[in-house]
Tab-separated table of C-alpha atoms and ligand atoms in Angstrom:
chain	number	residue	atom	x	y	z
C	537	UNK	CA	38.496	-13.393	-26.333
C	538	UNK	CA	39.914	-10.060	-25.180
C	539	UNK	CA	40.121	-9.539	-21.451
C	540	UNK	CA	38.469	-6.534	-19.810
C	541	UNK	CA	40.327	-5.295	-16.743
C	542	UNK	CA	38.041	-4.713	-13.807
C	543	UNK	CA	39.053	-1.674	-11.767
C	544	UNK	CA	36.980	-1.605	-8.599
C	545	UNK	CA	36.467	1.782	-6.974
C	546	UNK	CA	34.016	0.756	-4.232
C	547	UNK	CA	36.530	1.811	-1.606
C	548	UNK	CA	37.155	5.210	-3.232
C	549	UNK	CA	34.313	6.580	-5.387
C	550	UNK	CA	31.851	4.119	-3.803
C	551	UNK	CA	32.820	5.284	-0.349
C	552	UNK	CA	32.145	8.857	-1.495
C	553	UNK	CA	28.408	7.975	-1.503
C	554	UNK	CA	26.761	9.904	1.288
C	555	UNK	CA	26.807	7.754	4.413
C	556	UNK	CA	28.854	4.928	2.878
C	557	UNK	CA	32.039	5.310	4.885
C	558	UNK	CA	33.662	2.114	6.065
C	559	UNK	CA	36.109	1.380	8.864
C	560	UNK	CA	39.664	0.516	7.849
C	561	UNK	CA	39.202	-3.141	8.846
C	562	UNK	CA	36.065	-3.330	6.726
C	563	UNK	CA	37.920	-1.881	3.744
C	564	UNK	CA	40.572	-4.555	4.089
C	565	UNK	CA	37.882	-7.224	4.207
C	566	UNK	CA	36.142	-5.895	1.078
C	567	UNK	CA	39.508	-5.678	-0.681
C	568	UNK	CA	40.258	-9.296	0.263
C	569	UNK	CA	36.943	-10.415	-1.178
C	570	UNK	CA	37.630	-8.454	-4.381
C	571	UNK	CA	41.112	-9.973	-4.609
C	572	UNK	CA	39.706	-13.471	-4.125
C	573	UNK	CA	37.322	-12.870	-7.004
C	574	UNK	CA	40.060	-11.894	-9.436
C	575	UNK	CA	39.561	-8.113	-9.575
C	576	UNK	CA	42.494	-6.619	-11.497
C	577	UNK	CA	42.823	-3.238	-9.787
C	578	UNK	CA	41.459	-2.064	-6.448
C	579	UNK	CA	41.291	1.683	-5.954
C	580	UNK	CA	41.511	1.704	-2.178
C	581	UNK	CA	40.999	5.411	-1.481
C	582	UNK	CA	42.154	8.997	-1.870
C	583	UNK	CA	45.130	9.172	0.519
C	584	UNK	CA	45.586	12.960	0.726
C	585	UNK	CA	41.946	13.566	1.642
C	586	UNK	CA	42.202	12.401	5.272
C	587	UNK	CA	44.350	10.410	7.660
C	588	UNK	CA	41.713	7.657	7.642
C	589	UNK	CA	41.784	7.485	3.838
C	590	UNK	CA	45.560	7.281	3.910
C	591	UNK	CA	45.406	4.529	6.528
C	592	UNK	CA	42.797	2.623	4.515
C	593	UNK	CA	44.877	2.595	1.331
C	594	UNK	CA	48.041	1.688	3.240
C	595	UNK	CA	46.407	-1.181	5.120
C	596	UNK	CA	44.941	-2.581	1.918
C	597	UNK	CA	48.357	-2.235	0.241
C	598	UNK	CA	49.989	-4.089	3.144
C	599	UNK	CA	47.426	-6.858	3.492
C	600	UNK	CA	45.885	-7.656	0.148
C	601	UNK	CA	47.732	-9.706	-2.425
C	602	UNK	CA	46.924	-10.297	-6.063
C	603	UNK	CA	45.391	-7.182	-7.575
C	604	UNK	CA	47.151	-3.904	-8.265
C	605	UNK	CA	46.428	-1.464	-5.435
C	606	UNK	CA	45.727	2.066	-6.620
C	607	UNK	CA	45.324	5.360	-4.797
C	608	UNK	CA	43.838	8.564	-6.179
C	609	UNK	CA	45.765	11.840	-6.357
C	610	UNK	CA	45.002	15.235	-7.833
C	611	UNK	CA	47.641	16.534	-10.266
C	612	UNK	CA	49.381	18.100	-7.310
C	613	UNK	CA	52.820	17.168	-5.961
C	614	UNK	CA	51.734	16.642	-2.340
C	615	UNK	CA	48.818	14.415	-3.398
C	616	UNK	CA	51.118	12.274	-5.504
C	617	UNK	CA	53.846	11.843	-2.897
C	618	UNK	CA	51.240	11.027	-0.216
C	619	UNK	CA	49.544	8.569	-2.537
C	620	UNK	CA	52.884	6.922	-3.204
C	621	UNK	CA	53.521	6.494	0.549
C	622	UNK	CA	50.109	4.831	0.924
C	623	UNK	CA	50.374	2.364	-1.976
C	624	UNK	CA	54.115	1.673	-1.457
C	625	UNK	CA	53.680	-1.585	0.525
C	626	UNK	CA	51.706	-3.229	-2.306
C	627	UNK	CA	53.480	-5.681	-4.530
C	628	UNK	CA	51.692	-4.167	-7.541
C	629	UNK	CA	50.919	-0.457	-7.072
C	630	UNK	CA	49.385	2.292	-9.146
C	631	UNK	CA	49.090	6.059	-8.786
C	632	UNK	CA	45.893	7.346	-10.350
C	633	UNK	CA	46.189	11.072	-10.948
C	634	UNK	CA	43.533	13.352	-12.392
C	635	UNK	CA	42.701	16.892	-13.407
C	636	UNK	CA	39.543	18.378	-14.887
C	637	UNK	CA	39.572	19.125	-18.606
C	638	UNK	CA	36.118	20.517	-19.398
C	639	UNK	CA	35.651	24.241	-20.026
C	640	UNK	CA	33.207	24.455	-17.104
C	641	UNK	CA	35.613	22.864	-14.629
C	642	UNK	CA	38.747	24.611	-15.859
C	643	UNK	CA	37.102	28.033	-15.707
C	644	UNK	CA	34.922	27.809	-12.601
C	645	UNK	CA	36.644	25.227	-10.440
C	646	UNK	CA	40.336	25.401	-11.314
C	647	UNK	CA	40.506	28.924	-12.708
C	648	UNK	CA	43.196	27.742	-15.127
C	649	UNK	CA	43.740	27.860	-18.864
C	650	UNK	CA	43.902	24.695	-20.913
C	651	UNK	CA	47.665	25.170	-21.381
C	652	UNK	CA	48.127	25.300	-17.619
C	653	UNK	CA	45.993	22.213	-17.150
C	654	UNK	CA	47.933	20.333	-19.797
C	655	UNK	CA	51.223	21.194	-18.068
C	656	UNK	CA	49.926	20.212	-14.626
C	657	UNK	CA	48.731	16.875	-16.027
C	658	UNK	CA	52.054	16.141	-17.725
C	659	UNK	CA	54.064	17.131	-14.640
C	660	UNK	CA	51.837	14.974	-12.425
C	661	UNK	CA	52.259	11.908	-14.624
C	662	UNK	CA	56.037	12.488	-14.874
C	663	UNK	CA	56.307	12.727	-11.082
C	664	UNK	CA	54.102	9.672	-10.482
C	665	UNK	CA	56.086	7.711	-13.070
C	666	UNK	CA	59.307	8.508	-11.195
C	667	UNK	CA	57.823	6.691	-8.203
C	668	UNK	CA	55.842	3.770	-9.633
C	669	UNK	CA	55.840	1.876	-12.886
C	670	UNK	CA	52.045	1.897	-13.192
C	671	UNK	CA	50.378	5.306	-13.676
C	672	UNK	CA	46.789	6.075	-14.631
C	673	UNK	CA	45.670	9.498	-15.788
C	674	UNK	CA	42.046	10.702	-15.728
C	675	UNK	CA	40.705	13.732	-17.575
C	676	UNK	CA	37.929	14.589	-15.145
C	677	UNK	CA	34.649	15.522	-16.871
C	678	UNK	CA	36.044	14.148	-20.146
C	679	UNK	CA	32.585	13.644	-21.619
C	680	UNK	CA	31.945	17.398	-21.451
C	681	UNK	CA	35.476	18.364	-22.615
C	682	UNK	CA	36.570	19.566	-26.067
C	683	UNK	CA	37.618	16.477	-28.009
C	684	UNK	CA	40.642	18.269	-29.500
C	685	UNK	CA	41.838	19.197	-26.006
C	686	UNK	CA	41.334	15.608	-24.841
C	687	UNK	CA	43.432	14.461	-27.791
C	688	UNK	CA	46.243	16.849	-26.758
C	689	UNK	CA	46.206	16.049	-23.073
C	690	UNK	CA	46.041	12.261	-23.530
C	691	UNK	CA	48.870	12.466	-26.094
C	692	UNK	CA	50.980	14.443	-23.612
C	693	UNK	CA	50.366	12.130	-20.625
C	694	UNK	CA	51.087	9.032	-22.713
C	695	UNK	CA	54.423	10.603	-23.690
C	696	UNK	CA	55.040	11.322	-19.998
C	697	UNK	CA	54.560	7.636	-19.183
C	698	UNK	CA	50.883	7.008	-18.368
C	699	UNK	CA	50.010	3.335	-18.820
C	700	UNK	CA	46.242	3.784	-18.553
C	701	UNK	CA	44.205	6.749	-19.758
C	702	UNK	CA	40.822	7.025	-18.155
C	703	UNK	CA	37.845	8.717	-19.807
C	704	UNK	CA	35.396	9.634	-17.058
C	705	UNK	CA	31.798	10.579	-17.605
C	706	UNK	CA	32.027	12.416	-14.316
C	707	UNK	CA	28.497	13.807	-14.237
C	708	UNK	CA	26.739	10.943	-16.031
C	709	UNK	CA	25.930	13.180	-18.978
C	710	UNK	CA	26.872	11.090	-21.994
C	711	UNK	CA	24.801	8.515	-23.876
C	712	UNK	CA	26.049	5.218	-25.342
C	713	UNK	CA	26.532	6.228	-29.007
C	714	UNK	CA	28.133	9.556	-28.175
C	715	UNK	CA	30.509	7.934	-25.679
C	716	UNK	CA	31.491	5.220	-28.109
C	717	UNK	CA	32.226	7.899	-30.749
C	718	UNK	CA	34.502	9.658	-28.272
C	719	UNK	CA	36.428	6.426	-27.605
C	720	UNK	CA	36.762	5.809	-31.340
C	721	UNK	CA	37.934	9.405	-31.875
C	722	UNK	CA	40.646	8.947	-29.237
C	723	UNK	CA	41.676	5.578	-30.685
C	724	UNK	CA	42.037	7.145	-34.127
C	725	UNK	CA	43.686	10.412	-33.113
C	726	UNK	CA	45.893	9.971	-30.046
C	727	UNK	CA	49.420	8.867	-30.963
C	728	UNK	CA	50.678	6.015	-28.791
C	729	UNK	CA	47.177	5.068	-27.628
C	730	UNK	CA	47.698	1.495	-28.851
C	731	UNK	CA	50.346	1.021	-26.177
C	732	UNK	CA	48.129	2.000	-23.260
C	733	UNK	CA	44.888	0.766	-21.791
C	734	UNK	CA	41.807	2.914	-22.346
C	735	UNK	CA	39.637	2.998	-19.256
C	736	UNK	CA	36.120	4.295	-18.705
C	737	UNK	CA	34.559	5.566	-15.507
C	738	UNK	CA	30.841	6.247	-15.830
C	739	UNK	CA	28.455	7.835	-13.382
C	740	UNK	CA	24.783	6.987	-13.315
C	741	UNK	CA	22.996	10.338	-13.252
C	742	UNK	CA	20.820	9.336	-16.211
C	743	UNK	CA	20.785	5.650	-15.321
C	744	UNK	CA	23.148	4.941	-18.232
C	745	UNK	CA	26.412	4.176	-16.444
C	746	UNK	CA	26.429	0.467	-17.300
C	747	UNK	CA	25.193	1.008	-20.865
C	748	UNK	CA	27.841	3.691	-21.468
C	749	UNK	CA	30.544	1.451	-20.014
C	750	UNK	CA	29.553	-1.488	-22.184
C	751	UNK	CA	29.325	0.623	-25.329
C	752	UNK	CA	32.773	2.121	-24.645
C	753	UNK	CA	34.180	-1.377	-24.201
C	754	UNK	CA	32.644	-2.369	-27.531
C	755	UNK	CA	34.404	0.630	-29.056
C	756	UNK	CA	37.805	-0.423	-27.678
C	757	UNK	CA	38.081	0.518	-23.995
C	758	UNK	CA	39.682	-2.312	-22.027
C	759	UNK	CA	39.328	-1.231	-18.412
C	760	UNK	CA	35.969	-0.730	-16.683
C	761	UNK	CA	35.838	1.298	-13.487
C	762	UNK	CA	32.994	-0.020	-11.366
C	763	UNK	CA	31.664	-0.087	-7.817
C	764	UNK	CA	29.812	-2.835	-5.961
C	765	UNK	CA	26.034	-2.257	-5.819
C	766	UNK	CA	26.583	0.777	-8.075
C	767	UNK	CA	27.738	2.917	-5.154
C	768	UNK	CA	29.449	6.227	-5.836
C	769	UNK	CA	28.986	9.982	-5.953
C	770	UNK	CA	25.345	11.096	-6.381
C	771	UNK	CA	23.546	8.392	-8.434
C	772	UNK	CA	26.639	6.210	-8.225
C	773	UNK	CA	29.071	4.501	-10.562
C	774	UNK	CA	28.583	1.725	-13.065
C	775	UNK	CA	27.717	-1.317	-10.996
C	776	UNK	CA	30.394	-3.987	-10.630
C	777	UNK	CA	27.933	-6.856	-10.769
C	778	UNK	CA	26.009	-5.520	-13.754
C	779	UNK	CA	29.063	-4.828	-15.913
C	780	UNK	CA	30.675	-8.159	-15.050
C	781	UNK	CA	27.502	-10.175	-15.628
C	782	UNK	CA	26.696	-8.327	-18.864
C	783	UNK	CA	30.114	-9.282	-20.213
C	784	UNK	CA	29.750	-12.857	-18.979
C	785	UNK	CA	26.189	-13.355	-20.178
C	786	UNK	CA	26.828	-11.794	-23.596
C	787	UNK	CA	30.454	-12.991	-23.807
C	788	UNK	CA	30.117	-14.610	-27.204
C	789	UNK	CA	28.351	-11.547	-28.633
C	790	UNK	CA	31.112	-9.213	-27.418
C	791	UNK	CA	33.932	-11.761	-27.752
C	792	UNK	CA	35.135	-10.452	-24.388
C	793	UNK	CA	35.660	-11.814	-20.906
C	794	UNK	CA	36.697	-10.686	-17.443
C	795	UNK	CA	38.748	-12.635	-14.913
C	796	UNK	CA	36.058	-12.396	-12.243
C	797	UNK	CA	34.839	-15.399	-10.255
C	798	UNK	CA	31.211	-14.401	-10.487
C	799	UNK	CA	30.014	-16.994	-7.964
C	800	UNK	CA	31.101	-14.665	-5.131
C	801	UNK	CA	29.166	-11.631	-6.359
C	802	UNK	CA	26.206	-12.073	-4.032
C	803	UNK	CA	28.344	-12.446	-0.936
C	804	UNK	CA	30.357	-9.377	-1.970
C	805	UNK	CA	27.198	-7.336	-2.446
C	806	UNK	CA	25.803	-8.434	0.928
C	807	UNK	CA	29.071	-7.590	2.661
C	808	UNK	CA	29.089	-4.099	1.168
C	809	UNK	CA	25.452	-3.598	2.193
C	810	UNK	CA	26.225	-4.602	5.736
C	811	UNK	CA	29.383	-2.466	5.996
C	812	UNK	CA	27.905	0.672	4.434
C	813	UNK	CA	24.347	0.283	5.708
C	814	UNK	CA	23.118	1.144	2.199
C	815	UNK	CA	20.600	-1.466	1.004
C	816	UNK	CA	20.008	-2.374	-2.615
C	817	UNK	CA	16.537	-1.936	-4.067
C	818	UNK	CA	14.602	-5.234	-4.370
C	819	UNK	CA	14.458	-4.984	-8.163
C	820	UNK	CA	18.182	-4.180	-8.537
C	821	UNK	CA	19.687	-6.200	-11.381
C	822	UNK	CA	21.739	-9.252	-10.337
C	823	UNK	CA	21.794	-8.736	-6.553
C	824	UNK	CA	18.327	-7.350	-5.709
C	825	UNK	CA	16.076	-9.596	-3.624
C	826	UNK	CA	13.704	-10.034	-6.569
C	827	UNK	CA	16.335	-10.563	-9.267
C	828	UNK	CA	15.580	-14.307	-9.363
C	829	UNK	CA	12.022	-14.289	-7.983
C	830	UNK	CA	8.967	-15.000	-10.100
C	831	UNK	CA	5.396	-14.329	-9.026
C	832	UNK	CA	3.143	-14.216	-12.072
C	833	UNK	CA	1.400	-17.515	-12.773
C	834	UNK	CA	2.501	-17.537	-16.428
C	835	UNK	CA	6.123	-16.938	-15.447
C	836	UNK	CA	6.039	-19.610	-12.759
C	837	UNK	CA	4.557	-22.050	-15.208
C	838	UNK	CA	7.362	-21.258	-17.681
C	839	UNK	CA	10.034	-21.547	-15.003
C	840	UNK	CA	8.732	-24.932	-13.884
C	841	UNK	CA	8.870	-26.196	-17.457
C	842	UNK	CA	12.288	-24.718	-18.218
C	843	UNK	CA	14.075	-22.000	-16.242
C	844	UNK	CA	15.512	-20.529	-19.429
C	845	UNK	CA	12.031	-19.245	-20.279
C	846	UNK	CA	12.431	-16.388	-17.797
C	847	UNK	CA	16.057	-16.376	-16.609
C	848	UNK	CA	19.092	-15.363	-18.653
C	849	UNK	CA	21.593	-16.464	-16.015
C	850	UNK	CA	21.432	-18.881	-13.130
C	851	UNK	CA	21.244	-17.636	-9.548
C	852	UNK	CA	24.121	-20.031	-8.817
C	853	UNK	CA	26.325	-18.134	-11.278
C	854	UNK	CA	26.383	-15.210	-8.848
C	855	UNK	CA	26.342	-17.348	-5.717
C	856	UNK	CA	22.632	-17.383	-4.891
C	857	UNK	CA	21.220	-20.720	-3.959
C	858	UNK	CA	18.136	-20.836	-6.164
C	859	UNK	CA	15.422	-18.956	-7.977
C	860	UNK	CA	12.262	-18.468	-6.012
C	861	UNK	CA	8.714	-18.792	-7.142
C	862	UNK	CA	7.071	-16.230	-4.908
C	863	UNK	CA	3.597	-17.309	-3.984
C	864	UNK	CA	1.227	-14.379	-4.014
C	865	UNK	CA	-2.052	-13.319	-5.502
C	866	UNK	CA	-0.708	-13.595	-9.055
C	867	UNK	CA	0.493	-17.157	-8.692
C	868	UNK	CA	-1.355	-19.933	-10.404
C	869	UNK	CA	-2.193	-23.544	-9.588
C	870	UNK	CA	0.961	-24.881	-11.182
C	871	UNK	CA	3.193	-22.755	-8.958
C	872	UNK	CA	1.329	-23.765	-5.798
C	873	UNK	CA	1.273	-27.446	-6.718
C	874	UNK	CA	5.017	-27.443	-7.383
C	875	UNK	CA	5.803	-25.709	-4.103
C	876	UNK	CA	3.578	-28.125	-2.153
C	877	UNK	CA	5.357	-31.020	-3.797
C	878	UNK	CA	8.721	-29.552	-2.807
C	879	UNK	CA	7.410	-29.344	0.743
C	880	UNK	CA	6.517	-33.025	0.622
C	881	UNK	CA	2.746	-32.825	0.085
C	882	UNK	CA	1.053	-34.775	-2.660
C	883	UNK	CA	-2.627	-33.937	-2.495
C	884	UNK	CA	-5.665	-35.482	-4.071
C	885	UNK	CA	-7.499	-33.246	-6.536
C	886	UNK	CA	-10.275	-32.324	-4.106
C	887	UNK	CA	-7.777	-31.611	-1.322
C	888	UNK	CA	-5.701	-29.458	-3.632
C	889	UNK	CA	-8.771	-27.502	-4.707
C	890	UNK	CA	-9.558	-26.694	-1.069
C	891	UNK	CA	-5.989	-25.648	-0.376
C	892	UNK	CA	-5.883	-23.530	-3.515
C	893	UNK	CA	-9.064	-21.679	-2.482
C	894	UNK	CA	-7.660	-21.087	1.014
C	895	UNK	CA	-4.370	-20.019	-0.511
C	896	UNK	CA	-6.118	-17.412	-2.679
C	897	UNK	CA	-8.000	-16.103	0.347
C	898	UNK	CA	-4.749	-15.761	2.233
C	899	UNK	CA	-2.894	-14.241	-0.719
C	900	UNK	CA	-5.528	-11.519	-0.814
C	901	UNK	CA	-4.666	-10.630	2.766
C	902	UNK	CA	-0.895	-11.091	2.623
C	903	UNK	CA	1.573	-9.825	0.020
C	904	UNK	CA	3.534	-13.050	0.033
C	905	UNK	CA	2.579	-16.545	1.123
C	906	UNK	CA	5.532	-18.303	2.729
C	907	UNK	CA	6.242	-22.008	3.137
C	908	UNK	CA	5.269	-21.798	6.791
C	909	UNK	CA	1.866	-20.430	5.769
C	910	UNK	CA	1.377	-23.408	3.495
C	911	UNK	CA	2.236	-25.883	6.256
C	912	UNK	CA	-0.338	-24.220	8.452
C	913	UNK	CA	-3.002	-24.241	5.718
C	914	UNK	CA	-2.377	-27.873	4.956
C	915	UNK	CA	-2.462	-28.879	8.587
C	916	UNK	CA	-5.689	-26.994	9.061
C	917	UNK	CA	-7.273	-28.401	5.963
C	918	UNK	CA	-6.197	-32.017	6.155
C	919	UNK	CA	-6.996	-32.413	9.832
C	920	UNK	CA	-10.425	-31.131	9.151
C	921	UNK	CA	-13.139	-31.824	11.704
C	922	UNK	CA	-16.819	-31.579	10.884
C	923	UNK	CA	-17.410	-27.892	11.522
C	924	UNK	CA	-20.487	-28.071	13.770
C	925	UNK	CA	-20.108	-24.384	14.472
C	926	UNK	CA	-18.216	-22.079	12.165
C	927	UNK	CA	-17.228	-18.468	12.628
C	928	UNK	CA	-19.161	-15.983	10.533
C	929	UNK	CA	-18.269	-12.718	12.168
C	930	UNK	CA	-16.885	-11.183	15.313
C	931	UNK	CA	-16.262	-7.702	16.605
C	932	UNK	CA	-14.579	-6.547	19.780
C	933	UNK	CA	-14.508	-3.284	21.604
C	934	UNK	CA	-11.509	-3.057	23.859
C	935	UNK	CA	-9.125	-0.575	25.449
C	936	UNK	CA	-7.535	0.230	28.770
C	937	UNK	CA	-10.554	2.244	29.959
C	938	UNK	CA	-13.466	0.110	28.700
C	939	UNK	CA	-14.777	-3.316	29.547
C	940	UNK	CA	-13.786	-5.569	26.657
C	941	UNK	CA	-16.933	-6.639	24.867
C	942	UNK	CA	-17.306	-9.069	22.001
C	943	UNK	CA	-20.120	-9.782	19.596
C	944	UNK	CA	-19.806	-13.092	17.793
C	945	UNK	CA	-21.887	-14.633	15.036
C	946	UNK	CA	-21.609	-18.383	14.356
C	947	UNK	CA	-23.258	-20.636	11.839
C	948	UNK	CA	-24.704	-24.051	12.681
C	949	UNK	CA	-25.909	-25.791	9.581
C	950	UNK	CA	-27.811	-22.938	7.968
C	951	UNK	CA	-28.775	-21.175	11.195
C	952	UNK	CA	-27.086	-17.963	12.244
C	953	UNK	CA	-26.578	-17.474	15.981
C	954	UNK	CA	-25.320	-14.337	17.636
C	955	UNK	CA	-24.329	-13.378	21.199
C	956	UNK	CA	-22.408	-10.680	22.991
C	957	UNK	CA	-20.306	-11.021	26.140
C	958	UNK	CA	-17.796	-9.136	28.226
C	959	UNK	CA	-14.517	-10.515	29.486
C	960	UNK	CA	-11.138	-9.786	31.066
C	961	UNK	CA	-9.702	-9.058	27.674
C	962	UNK	CA	-10.837	-9.208	24.031
C	963	UNK	CA	-10.000	-12.905	23.670
C	964	UNK	CA	-11.775	-13.784	26.903
C	965	UNK	CA	-14.846	-11.799	25.745
C	966	UNK	CA	-14.885	-13.673	22.424
C	967	UNK	CA	-14.556	-17.028	24.225
C	968	UNK	CA	-17.450	-16.216	26.542
C	969	UNK	CA	-19.673	-15.225	23.604
C	970	UNK	CA	-18.797	-18.520	21.867
C	971	UNK	CA	-19.578	-20.466	25.053
C	972	UNK	CA	-22.997	-18.811	25.206
C	973	UNK	CA	-23.853	-19.573	21.584
C	974	UNK	CA	-22.634	-23.156	21.689
C	975	UNK	CA	-23.995	-23.704	25.176
C	976	UNK	CA	-20.714	-25.383	26.053
C	977	UNK	CA	-18.684	-24.070	28.947
C	978	UNK	CA	-15.099	-25.123	29.350
C	979	UNK	CA	-12.011	-24.291	31.405
C	980	UNK	CA	-9.110	-22.808	29.466
C	981	UNK	CA	-6.042	-24.782	30.505
C	982	UNK	CA	-3.410	-23.329	28.173
C	983	UNK	CA	-3.170	-20.740	25.449
C	984	UNK	CA	-0.200	-20.067	23.209
C	985	UNK	CA	0.203	-17.646	20.373
C	986	UNK	CA	2.991	-17.845	17.811
C	987	UNK	CA	3.830	-15.837	14.732
C	988	UNK	CA	4.651	-18.586	12.282
C	989	UNK	CA	5.630	-16.461	9.341
C	990	UNK	CA	7.739	-13.367	8.893
C	991	UNK	CA	6.793	-9.788	8.312
C	992	UNK	CA	4.248	-7.431	9.861
C	993	UNK	CA	1.448	-9.357	8.194
C	994	UNK	CA	2.647	-12.677	9.670
C	995	UNK	CA	0.175	-15.471	10.309
C	996	UNK	CA	-0.550	-16.021	14.002
C	997	UNK	CA	-1.284	-19.528	15.195
C	998	UNK	CA	-3.100	-20.057	18.423
C	999	UNK	CA	-2.981	-23.399	20.162
C	1000	UNK	CA	-5.183	-23.943	23.194
C	1001	UNK	CA	-6.151	-26.688	25.521
C	1002	UNK	CA	-9.541	-26.696	27.279
C	1003	UNK	CA	-11.007	-28.979	29.911
C	1004	UNK	CA	-14.540	-30.289	30.146
C	1005	UNK	CA	-15.767	-33.069	32.387
C	1006	UNK	CA	-12.179	-34.049	33.278
C	1007	UNK	CA	-11.179	-34.441	29.670
C	1008	UNK	CA	-8.812	-32.159	27.798
C	1009	UNK	CA	-9.351	-31.079	24.210
C	1010	UNK	CA	-6.989	-29.150	21.988
C	1011	UNK	CA	-7.870	-26.399	19.591
C	1012	UNK	CA	-5.894	-24.800	16.822
C	1013	UNK	CA	-6.509	-21.678	14.764
C	1014	UNK	CA	-4.667	-19.565	12.291
C	1015	UNK	CA	-5.262	-16.097	10.863
C	1016	UNK	CA	-3.430	-12.856	10.240
C	1017	UNK	CA	-5.524	-11.321	13.050
C	1018	UNK	CA	-4.658	-12.794	16.448
C	1019	UNK	CA	-8.162	-12.469	17.910
C	1020	UNK	CA	-9.564	-14.226	14.882
C	1021	UNK	CA	-6.921	-16.958	15.264
C	1022	UNK	CA	-7.929	-17.253	18.933
C	1023	UNK	CA	-11.611	-17.554	17.994
C	1024	UNK	CA	-10.830	-20.288	15.443
C	1025	UNK	CA	-8.787	-22.197	18.040
C	1026	UNK	CA	-11.609	-22.037	20.575
C	1027	UNK	CA	-14.240	-23.120	18.058
C	1028	UNK	CA	-11.944	-25.921	16.932
C	1029	UNK	CA	-11.830	-27.182	20.542
C	1030	UNK	CA	-15.597	-26.789	20.971
C	1031	UNK	CA	-16.265	-28.681	17.731
C	1032	UNK	CA	-13.942	-31.411	18.959
C	1033	UNK	CA	-15.911	-31.648	22.225
C	1034	UNK	CA	-19.209	-31.788	20.377
C	1035	UNK	CA	-17.846	-34.344	17.975
C	1036	UNK	CA	-16.396	-35.987	21.066
C	1037	UNK	CA	-12.985	-36.446	19.560
C	1038	UNK	CA	-9.744	-35.679	21.427
D	1356	KIV	O1	34.087	10.812	-11.656
D	1356	KIV	C1	35.280	11.102	-11.857
D	1356	KIV	O2	35.628	11.827	-12.771
D	1356	KIV	C2	36.259	10.547	-10.937
D	1356	KIV	C3	37.675	10.729	-11.310
D	1356	KIV	C4	38.516	11.101	-10.169
D	1356	KIV	C5	38.159	9.520	-12.025
D	1356	KIV	O3	35.892	9.925	-9.974
D	1357	ZN	ZN1	33.820	9.235	-10.242
């Protein structure tokens, strides 16, 4: 299997994402993680662009062992000498120099002819090569450049000593077939190309950065320039985790491999999220929160029977602990039963049916039903008391300038009973209305409310203790609405009193 060199530019192009800047210490930490995972080249920054960038590259070069440490430099003498100073402490160092080669860039940005650009590129590579053994040259905006000019400029920089020639799709404009044809054209027409590494650097403006990278590799490129979480200018660069996992997952199809320890990918992604403050979308491939989560009943059923039905890689292969079967309104009985079993509950058929009905009711109210919700449902259901009174309906009017008033409707057998009452607060008003209907007055001894699940739509549990005729009775209620949970807790206590059970 041929090895693909992974060139990580999270700390350079990735850091160029708006708002993604990292402190020098954070850059060193990311670089250490990348080194530990077997990344071949770390592009640590663009030293001429600021003192902080220079410092970042230098500190990475001083502190991170293993990979080659690269710095970026325009095809300008000062850039190259500054870059050299920054990467100098590294055991393995690279100067990555670039100049734009497309008609648009040469005319409007550089205001230079192609002959001038070719000379600047050759001079830059010659100068860099006098300082370091390892030089990479990039023809910026290569995918929009004349192929004949690319042939000339790559030929010239290879003669000048470039070891790697990079073909950037700077504005994310190419498509897989076209890009692969360009790589093949270069392979067939640039003298000396067999002695250098062809690299690709794809941006994601059309969402094709990973596809273009993979297709170029298939055509003969051997270095992929990538950034963690797909960070980078505008829509970002080809994502590190997607390129690496595509090569790993389809390794035998491509007959290719990388040297990356993929089991650290998730931790790396999380670290970059926390340092940059840029989250990844939940459905992001490989590292998104939902990448190994299954909600549909049919999918859960398949996963329970054999995970290969709906997963092409294991969560463990990227360092995630397990796949999750998300319980929500699309989940089926099989998914719920399996989760309950994992939580230690083996229910009889009639018990399970009750829980499943309750679960569906809850799933209609909440987007996701968590394990804690299930514990609460089970507790509620399996501790069931005869419901002498059950809650049918309640409404409260409350505010800081009105007297809280509650109207409550309860059911006793098939009779509906309704009362209204005022109180010190909405819960007190509800409790007084319930006391009237049930003709049972009690003293509230304790009341506690807890959110037992996460999120804004968390379940609230209310636990109370009431006293009647020197005896204390507990009550317990659960609902997404805290007044409703309070009403259930109170009725639970009243039912206990009427059933005369502590
Ligand atoms: O996108 C680009 O062309 C670049 C080069 C400097 C390699 O980032
Ligand atoms: Zn770029």
